[in-house]
């Protein structure tokens, strides 16, 4: 619940009024030294599940266009649309059959143009999901490649002879279970697919593949696309000798032997290729965001490029490895992100990860924890990428029976791996049937929590998660310190309170976050940093406790999982 603590409530009321006006225009605090994507708030839309304009149970582009004002009011500067290209939908669009069109289930290219135009009018940029590693097995390139060993496009994909009768070329495994090789009886060879059989890997060592893919970026530039999220970018290259991967003890959730993907994941060649791609997207004026799964800051740093000439925004998934509210866990991850070679990118959820509300919730303080997580990652130095519905407190709604599973990952891995349907359920717009997502039958069931957690109801509730996100994003938008000030950790030994200053030449903002389930004192002198008379003005808090001493805030009491954000004036 958002509580306007004691004497600070008037201040907050005024702040809220000012913020209400700030919703009207896409104004950022003045400073032209940062490229737009360093100040922007990104928002991932899973188009099947966002808004259905024609009531066929599937979201579509016109649905997104109709919700642009909602996104503007929320404080979003760019939307990343998960794949909406023509696709047989084996992996719900991550199996592309034509990179230069829109799947009829989502609309037409003309609908896309309207979406881009309307978004730009509102100051919202458009990021396309670029599935660079593989296509659909129904892409004309693959059909041609498969047609004969002599096809001019044979080498666009990775074809090899088996080791012997019924034996694939090596031991590589598909991340969806089973071998990464599928035999094609017509031509007597195997093709390689890191993911599903229906998703053959492109051969990026072939210059014609590179050219065709680079042309795709130019195509979308003409349609107003401002950048790309590079799907599975770490997998572009494979060891040309196809060496077996080292096998580890035990089995994975599909029952296959565990192994290290030493020879088909994160190969050094990927960086040279990204540098080449970057030249093209720079010429197009487009930004690159990376789906960059890394195990160390060194690996993440490599994606920025030796001269900041690869991906501008590689996602830091190491942040998502802290799987419970933990001041020390996040303090450590933030320290690492702060040491990164480039601008940090923060993500707490997406279409492949259990929703943050579910991951971090303790069953008792879930709403407070949802605000706490936002209070943290939206006030760090870096670009945040929200996942649709996170701002409402949408939770995972996993299938309970195998026959209800839609995601191929869950179909293969059930019951150990339930798949990703749970985090892809329809957006919750209101308390009406199907949460206002569709009048038809939604492709996935709506989470039963929608009656409370939806845009319409939460908009009316000053204490809702949605209104917390709106206020926070408004404060961020107008605060030079939060946009790009330094990150200065304070009280670093505190096991429960994660606290830091964000300081620019013009402003200092304190963020204190109580990561424990009981009230905790926070010593404000830490925030005053040698200026004992510094004043603090609360910008936003969820704390129900008010700790003042003789009218002065020396020690403030933070209620369980509270967020406290204040401006410090010398
Ligand atoms: C990426 C996508 C995921 C998809 C996979 C294969 O990891 O985020 O949803 O299944 O690539 O394209």
XYZ file of C-alpha atoms and ligand atoms in Angstrom:
582
model
C 0.000 0.000 0.000
C 1.250 3.491 -0.802
C 1.159 5.530 2.368
C 1.959 9.204 2.402
C 3.776 9.259 5.712
C 2.777 11.893 8.280
C 4.054 15.369 7.571
C 5.414 14.429 4.197
C 1.960 13.880 2.761
C 1.536 17.501 1.674
C 4.812 17.417 -0.184
C 3.802 14.227 -1.853
C 0.438 15.622 -2.782
C 2.103 18.535 -4.558
C 4.574 16.181 -6.200
C 1.685 14.047 -7.425
C -0.082 17.044 -8.929
C 3.073 18.129 -10.731
C 3.572 14.612 -11.920
C 0.037 14.385 -13.216
C 0.894 17.214 -15.610
C 4.179 15.654 -16.539
C 2.252 12.702 -18.024
C 1.151 14.926 -20.852
C 4.468 15.430 -22.559
C 7.486 13.212 -23.164
C 9.857 15.601 -21.411
C 13.083 14.429 -19.883
C 15.300 16.425 -17.591
C 17.449 18.564 -19.879
C 20.761 17.046 -20.893
C 21.794 16.238 -24.393
C 24.948 14.378 -23.477
C 23.138 11.044 -23.287
C 21.744 9.141 -26.255
C 17.995 8.603 -26.032
C 18.279 4.912 -25.145
C 20.234 5.665 -21.959
C 17.367 7.707 -20.602
C 14.525 5.651 -21.973
C 12.269 3.191 -20.189
C 11.679 0.168 -22.421
C 8.622 -2.077 -22.241
C 8.372 -5.543 -23.709
C 5.097 -6.449 -25.384
C 4.315 -10.094 -26.100
C 1.910 -9.346 -28.932
C -0.207 -12.529 -28.678
C -1.153 -11.491 -25.176
C -1.361 -7.721 -25.070
C -4.617 -6.515 -26.625
C -6.956 -8.231 -29.069
C -8.725 -5.796 -31.415
C -10.628 -8.363 -33.504
C -11.685 -10.768 -30.775
C -10.028 -13.867 -32.189
C -8.406 -14.549 -28.827
C -4.950 -13.388 -29.950
C -3.471 -9.962 -29.442
C -2.616 -7.909 -32.523
C -0.980 -4.713 -33.747
C -4.181 -2.668 -33.788
C -4.638 -3.724 -30.187
C -1.207 -2.324 -29.329
C -1.949 0.927 -31.171
C -5.143 1.326 -29.160
C -3.129 1.095 -25.947
C -0.392 3.588 -26.772
C -1.929 6.248 -24.573
C -1.842 3.834 -21.668
C 1.869 3.273 -22.300
C 2.547 6.981 -22.619
C 0.803 7.642 -19.333
C 2.741 4.860 -17.684
C 5.963 6.562 -18.727
C 7.263 4.233 -21.414
C 9.667 5.594 -24.050
C 10.128 2.541 -26.259
C 8.303 -0.708 -26.873
C 10.017 -3.921 -27.828
C 7.531 -6.082 -29.675
C 8.256 -9.818 -29.519
C 8.200 -11.346 -33.017
C 5.136 -10.535 -35.100
C 6.511 -11.733 -38.459
C 4.800 -14.445 -40.507
C 5.437 -17.679 -38.651
C 4.002 -21.162 -38.234
C 4.132 -20.348 -34.507
C 5.927 -23.463 -33.313
C 7.761 -21.201 -30.886
C 5.123 -18.462 -31.000
C 6.875 -16.289 -33.539
C 10.483 -17.086 -32.675
C 10.337 -19.242 -35.795
C 10.254 -16.647 -38.565
C 9.076 -17.537 -42.073
C 9.520 -14.030 -43.537
C 11.532 -11.262 -41.885
C 9.951 -8.528 -43.956
C 6.256 -8.833 -43.270
C 3.652 -9.134 -40.518
C 1.812 -12.336 -39.692
C -1.870 -11.971 -40.674
C -2.826 -12.998 -37.141
C -1.276 -9.716 -35.992
C -2.457 -7.570 -38.914
C -0.658 -6.116 -41.919
C 2.374 -4.021 -42.715
C -0.030 -1.098 -43.073
C -1.168 -1.730 -39.470
C 2.463 -1.752 -38.450
C 3.037 1.594 -40.158
C 0.083 3.092 -38.298
C 1.441 1.700 -35.032
C 4.896 3.169 -35.682
C 3.456 6.545 -36.672
C 1.120 6.756 -33.691
C 3.857 5.614 -31.318
C 6.289 8.203 -32.620
C 3.674 10.926 -32.254
C 3.623 10.084 -28.573
C 7.383 9.997 -28.247
C 7.459 6.180 -28.099
C 10.063 4.361 -30.155
C 9.688 0.927 -31.709
C 12.067 -1.994 -31.234
C 11.589 -5.145 -33.290
C 12.646 -8.554 -32.083
C 15.254 -9.775 -34.557
C 15.553 -13.557 -34.513
C 19.071 -13.751 -35.876
C 20.185 -17.253 -34.994
C 17.564 -19.332 -36.785
C 14.539 -19.194 -39.059
C 11.421 -21.296 -39.312
C 11.797 -24.566 -41.198
C 9.100 -23.100 -43.436
C 11.145 -20.047 -44.364
C 11.658 -20.094 -48.179
C 15.425 -19.970 -47.528
C 15.265 -23.247 -45.634
C 12.857 -24.881 -48.069
C 15.297 -24.096 -50.835
C 18.280 -25.187 -48.745
C 16.588 -28.485 -48.001
C 15.524 -29.109 -51.593
C 18.872 -30.581 -52.675
C 22.498 -30.913 -51.656
C 23.296 -28.719 -54.660
C 20.856 -25.967 -53.826
C 22.500 -22.525 -53.990
C 21.101 -21.976 -50.513
C 22.319 -25.301 -49.094
C 25.073 -23.520 -47.197
C 22.677 -20.981 -45.680
C 22.049 -23.496 -42.927
C 24.257 -26.064 -41.185
C 24.073 -29.412 -42.928
C 26.378 -32.319 -42.082
C 26.661 -36.035 -42.620
C 25.913 -38.240 -39.643
C 28.661 -40.140 -37.841
C 27.162 -43.432 -38.929
C 23.798 -45.017 -39.473
C 21.236 -43.184 -37.309
C 23.980 -41.222 -35.583
C 23.982 -37.405 -35.636
C 27.215 -35.532 -36.415
C 27.975 -34.933 -32.720
C 26.504 -34.905 -29.209
C 25.069 -31.372 -29.207
C 21.676 -31.092 -27.581
C 18.695 -28.925 -28.413
C 17.741 -26.585 -25.583
C 14.194 -27.867 -26.072
C 15.310 -31.461 -25.439
C 16.807 -34.208 -27.603
C 19.517 -33.958 -30.227
C 20.272 -30.629 -31.902
C 20.366 -32.462 -35.230
C 17.470 -33.618 -37.368
C 17.902 -36.045 -40.226
C 16.489 -35.160 -43.626
C 15.854 -38.471 -45.438
C 15.480 -36.797 -48.860
C 19.050 -35.492 -48.940
C 20.560 -37.920 -46.429
C 22.068 -35.251 -44.163
C 21.379 -33.713 -40.785
C 20.599 -30.044 -40.146
C 21.453 -28.265 -36.922
C 18.963 -26.483 -34.638
C 19.867 -25.169 -31.209
C 16.138 -24.888 -30.445
C 13.195 -26.838 -31.906
C 13.445 -29.081 -34.978
C 11.281 -26.433 -36.662
C 13.949 -23.742 -36.019
C 17.028 -24.502 -38.167
C 20.126 -22.422 -37.396
C 21.365 -20.032 -40.042
C 24.989 -20.313 -41.120
C 26.460 -16.904 -40.316
C 29.789 -17.904 -41.853
C 28.088 -17.540 -45.215
C 28.354 -13.900 -46.438
C 25.033 -14.190 -48.281
C 23.270 -14.907 -44.995
C 24.896 -11.891 -43.418
C 23.864 -9.678 -46.325
C 20.263 -10.899 -46.270
C 20.013 -10.302 -42.536
C 21.620 -6.878 -42.694
C 19.106 -5.962 -45.393
C 16.319 -6.828 -42.968
C 17.443 -3.995 -40.682
C 17.264 -1.559 -43.601
C 13.805 -2.778 -44.517
C 12.500 -2.012 -41.038
C 14.227 1.347 -40.960
C 11.917 2.323 -43.811
C 9.029 1.301 -41.592
C 10.165 3.478 -38.732
C 11.892 0.880 -36.561
C 14.282 2.445 -34.064
C 16.186 -0.631 -33.033
C 16.321 -4.379 -32.535
C 16.382 -6.795 -29.677
C 18.757 -9.499 -30.892
C 17.302 -12.887 -30.046
C 19.655 -15.661 -28.898
C 22.589 -13.644 -30.184
C 25.156 -15.688 -28.271
C 24.402 -18.675 -30.489
C 25.255 -17.272 -33.933
C 28.365 -19.410 -34.399
C 29.315 -23.039 -33.920
C 32.700 -24.676 -33.844
C 33.379 -25.568 -37.514
C 34.886 -28.946 -36.577
C 31.724 -29.801 -34.647
C 33.632 -31.102 -31.649
C 31.587 -32.955 -29.041
C 30.597 -30.866 -26.033
C 31.969 -31.970 -22.641
C 29.425 -34.123 -20.805
C 28.735 -33.454 -17.122
C 27.287 -35.806 -14.495
C 23.495 -36.141 -14.275
C 20.554 -35.470 -16.556
C 18.663 -32.288 -17.396
C 14.909 -31.712 -17.147
C 14.387 -33.407 -20.520
C 16.243 -36.517 -19.367
C 19.266 -35.735 -21.593
C 22.840 -35.814 -20.234
C 24.014 -32.518 -18.781
C 26.711 -30.827 -20.806
C 28.603 -27.578 -21.239
C 27.809 -25.953 -24.556
C 31.468 -25.226 -25.097
C 31.458 -25.536 -28.869
C 28.109 -24.041 -29.842
C 27.490 -21.165 -27.445
C 29.188 -17.810 -26.994
C 31.960 -18.388 -29.543
C 34.397 -15.476 -30.047
C 33.305 -15.074 -33.682
C 30.063 -13.524 -32.505
C 31.831 -10.300 -31.553
C 33.322 -9.578 -34.972
C 29.908 -10.172 -36.464
C 28.225 -7.818 -34.016
C 30.745 -5.143 -34.904
C 29.766 -5.522 -38.536
C 26.071 -5.409 -37.725
C 26.572 -2.344 -35.560
C 28.021 -0.408 -38.487
C 24.834 -1.094 -40.411
C 22.442 -0.231 -37.597
C 24.438 2.905 -36.785
C 24.010 3.986 -40.380
C 20.280 3.302 -39.976
C 20.150 5.204 -36.670
C 18.969 2.085 -34.823
C 19.918 0.820 -31.388
C 20.808 -2.787 -30.531
C 19.572 -4.583 -27.424
C 20.953 -8.038 -26.728
C 19.495 -11.181 -25.278
C 22.865 -11.801 -23.723
C 23.006 -14.664 -21.246
C 26.312 -14.413 -19.463
C 27.946 -15.971 -16.415
C 30.392 -13.213 -15.620
C 30.821 -9.498 -15.971
C 33.739 -10.217 -18.311
C 31.439 -12.051 -20.707
C 28.879 -9.272 -20.490
C 31.530 -6.620 -21.078
C 32.574 -8.358 -24.276
C 29.137 -7.627 -25.757
C 29.665 -3.870 -25.511
C 32.616 -4.323 -27.846
C 36.235 -3.262 -27.372
C 35.342 0.289 -28.454
C 31.687 0.345 -27.477
C 31.129 -0.860 -31.021
C 28.877 -3.881 -30.513
C 25.582 -3.946 -28.610
C 24.603 -0.684 -26.896
C 22.230 -2.419 -24.489
C 23.224 -5.999 -23.613
C 20.782 -7.286 -20.997
C 22.320 -8.231 -17.678
C 20.570 -11.492 -16.807
C 22.939 -12.129 -13.916
C 20.661 -9.693 -12.084
C 17.797 -12.189 -12.365
C 19.855 -14.845 -10.616
C 19.117 -13.157 -7.290
C 15.884 -15.015 -6.786
C 14.638 -13.650 -3.507
C 14.412 -10.175 -1.994
C 17.918 -9.755 -0.637
C 19.702 -6.500 0.160
C 23.123 -8.113 0.025
C 22.339 -10.181 -3.075
C 21.244 -7.141 -5.069
C 23.968 -4.909 -3.619
C 26.500 -7.319 -5.052
C 24.818 -7.512 -8.445
C 24.499 -3.742 -8.656
C 28.184 -3.383 -7.827
C 28.963 -5.714 -10.713
C 26.642 -3.872 -13.086
C 28.264 -0.604 -12.029
C 31.641 -2.035 -13.005
C 30.408 -2.932 -16.498
C 32.250 -1.620 -19.523
C 29.137 0.100 -20.833
C 25.718 1.407 -19.901
C 23.904 -1.113 -17.633
C 20.601 -2.709 -18.645
C 18.260 -3.972 -15.946
C 15.611 -6.625 -16.408
C 13.589 -8.463 -13.768
C 11.213 -10.360 -16.028
C 10.415 -11.328 -19.603
C 8.552 -13.903 -21.690
C 11.071 -16.621 -20.778
C 11.341 -16.036 -17.033
C 8.838 -16.620 -14.222
C 7.186 -13.276 -13.484
C 8.966 -11.135 -10.914
C 5.818 -10.868 -8.766
C 5.829 -14.643 -8.388
C 9.602 -15.083 -8.081
C 10.083 -12.531 -5.348
C 6.715 -12.639 -3.551
C 6.654 -14.262 -0.085
C 2.893 -14.910 -0.164
C 2.236 -12.251 2.444
C 3.837 -9.019 1.264
C 3.686 -9.606 -2.476
C 2.435 -6.149 -3.410
C 4.988 -4.404 -1.216
C 7.721 -6.567 -2.689
C 6.582 -5.755 -6.231
C 6.947 -2.052 -5.390
C 10.264 -2.700 -3.674
C 11.658 -4.368 -6.784
C 10.479 -1.458 -8.928
C 11.799 1.016 -6.359
C 15.165 -0.613 -6.846
C 15.626 -1.352 -10.497
C 13.920 1.803 -11.770
C 16.205 4.003 -9.687
C 19.518 2.452 -10.705
C 21.947 3.941 -13.190
C 20.988 2.157 -16.356
C 18.191 1.393 -18.755
C 15.293 -0.674 -17.398
C 13.221 -2.997 -19.566
C 9.775 -3.686 -18.131
C 7.724 -6.720 -19.049
C 4.045 -6.103 -19.815
C 1.798 -6.503 -16.776
C 4.675 -6.283 -14.329
C 3.412 -2.789 -13.525
C 0.112 -4.336 -12.384
C 1.559 -7.104 -10.276
C 0.612 -9.791 -12.774
C 1.722 -13.183 -11.557
C 2.552 -16.474 -13.230
C -0.413 -18.620 -14.073
C 1.103 -21.979 -14.980
C -0.797 -24.841 -16.578
C -1.627 -27.693 -14.211
C -2.230 -30.398 -16.827
C 0.090 -31.419 -19.620
C -2.714 -31.228 -22.189
C -3.133 -27.517 -21.492
C 0.496 -26.645 -22.176
C 1.057 -24.538 -25.309
C 4.770 -23.821 -25.048
C 6.896 -26.483 -26.804
C 9.395 -26.269 -23.951
C 6.708 -27.382 -21.498
C 5.347 -30.007 -23.864
C 8.764 -31.673 -24.072
C 9.834 -31.133 -20.490
C 6.606 -31.800 -18.560
C 6.324 -32.192 -15.597
C 9.800 -30.998 -14.589
C 9.677 -28.145 -17.066
C 6.222 -26.580 -17.225
C 7.156 -24.184 -20.009
C 6.635 -20.467 -20.270
C 2.866 -20.158 -20.686
C 2.549 -18.957 -17.091
C 4.366 -15.694 -17.753
C 2.611 -15.081 -21.096
C -1.034 -14.871 -20.042
C -3.263 -12.052 -21.351
C -2.727 -8.509 -20.178
C -5.237 -7.519 -17.529
C -7.036 -4.393 -18.659
C -10.149 -4.448 -16.472
C -12.329 -6.646 -14.273
C -14.679 -7.704 -17.081
C -14.680 -11.139 -18.740
C -11.204 -12.167 -19.944
C -9.769 -9.112 -18.202
C -10.866 -6.968 -21.150
C -8.208 -8.604 -23.335
C -10.670 -10.163 -25.795
C -14.357 -10.835 -26.300
C -13.379 -14.183 -27.804
C -11.587 -17.110 -26.179
C -8.088 -16.070 -25.108
C -5.277 -18.288 -26.387
C -4.097 -18.755 -22.798
C -6.312 -18.522 -19.722
C -6.339 -15.202 -17.915
C -4.819 -15.260 -14.441
C -7.680 -15.406 -11.883
C -6.107 -12.483 -10.007
C -7.273 -10.157 -12.804
C -10.354 -8.990 -10.883
C -8.106 -7.018 -8.545
C -4.949 -6.634 -10.584
C -5.993 -4.785 -13.711
C -5.414 -1.382 -15.280
C -8.915 0.008 -14.663
C -9.167 -0.930 -10.987
C -5.588 -0.046 -10.161
C -5.874 3.325 -11.861
C -8.534 4.255 -9.308
C -6.520 3.060 -6.326
C -3.880 5.536 -5.162
C -2.045 2.705 -3.391
C -1.908 0.314 -6.348
C 1.212 -1.131 -7.873
C 0.302 0.576 -11.148
C 0.123 4.023 -9.560
C 3.395 3.355 -7.810
C 5.040 2.605 -11.176
C 3.485 5.711 -12.710
C 4.729 7.978 -9.942
C 8.141 6.418 -9.880
C 8.609 6.676 -13.643
C 7.488 10.293 -13.555
C 9.963 11.133 -10.840
C 12.686 9.358 -12.773
C 11.848 11.198 -15.974
C 12.324 14.583 -14.352
C 15.289 13.771 -12.143
C 18.790 14.363 -13.524
C 20.200 12.330 -10.625
C 18.033 9.292 -11.303
C 18.499 9.467 -15.045
C 22.235 9.504 -15.120
C 23.750 10.544 -11.811
C 26.441 8.474 -10.130
C 25.480 5.495 -8.002
C 26.895 5.880 -4.488
C 26.217 2.969 -2.140
C 25.709 3.823 1.540
C 25.333 1.720 4.681
C 26.911 -1.195 2.941
C 27.010 -3.456 5.963
C 23.285 -3.302 6.564
C 21.904 -6.799 5.994
C 18.352 -5.555 5.419
C 18.379 -2.086 3.939
C 19.782 -1.492 0.520
C 20.515 2.218 0.312
C 22.239 4.432 -2.188
C 22.492 7.963 -3.423
C 22.118 8.930 -7.016
C 24.042 12.122 -7.566
C 24.439 14.367 -10.555
C 25.928 17.868 -10.639
C 22.451 19.256 -10.064
C 20.739 16.904 -7.706
C 21.143 14.174 -5.062
C 18.490 11.558 -4.519
C 18.458 9.000 -1.719
C 16.934 5.566 -2.234
C 16.471 3.369 0.849
C 14.855 -0.017 0.427
C 13.922 -2.318 3.270
C 14.443 -5.865 2.035
C 13.218 -7.450 5.276
C 9.792 -8.454 6.512
C 9.983 -6.299 9.633
C 10.387 -2.586 10.311
C 13.960 -1.371 10.185
C 15.586 1.937 11.158
C 17.593 3.857 8.597
C 20.121 6.430 9.745
C 19.620 9.542 7.652
C 23.069 10.884 8.502
C 24.375 8.339 6.024
C 22.520 10.163 3.296
C 23.671 13.606 4.430
C 27.271 12.614 3.847
C 29.137 15.246 5.807
C 26.485 17.977 5.430
C 24.714 17.677 8.811
C 22.212 20.367 7.918
C 21.189 18.856 4.635
C 17.434 18.634 4.250
C 15.545 15.775 2.780
C 12.305 16.053 0.880
C 10.412 12.844 0.296
C 9.671 12.163 -3.335
C 7.961 8.826 -2.886
C 7.566 6.311 -0.107
C 5.543 3.246 0.708
C 6.599 3.315 4.333
C 3.849 3.342 6.894
C 6.249 4.192 9.661
C 7.363 7.734 10.428
C 10.541 8.074 12.414
C 11.218 11.636 13.360
C 13.189 12.888 16.349
C 12.269 16.374 17.567
C 10.687 17.047 14.225
C 13.949 16.246 12.464
C 14.396 13.048 10.556
C 17.547 11.547 12.068
C 16.470 8.002 11.938
C 13.575 6.975 9.813
C 11.736 3.763 10.337
C 11.048 1.774 7.215
C 8.123 -0.622 7.379
C 8.507 -4.141 5.892
C 9.676 -4.024 2.283
C 9.287 -0.237 2.206
C 10.613 2.065 -0.480
C 11.842 5.509 0.564
C 13.021 7.970 -2.053
C 13.980 11.503 -1.074
C 15.780 14.476 -2.536
C 18.687 15.644 -0.391
C 19.397 19.374 -0.458
C 22.568 20.739 1.149
C 14.974 -16.646 -27.210
C 13.553 -16.229 -26.941
C 12.750 -17.442 -26.588
C 12.799 -18.394 -27.754
C 14.230 -18.702 -28.145
C 14.279 -19.363 -29.481
O 15.579 -17.157 -26.088
O 13.518 -15.257 -25.942
O 11.428 -17.129 -26.268
O 12.132 -19.588 -27.431
O 15.006 -17.536 -28.263
O 14.011 -18.435 -30.486
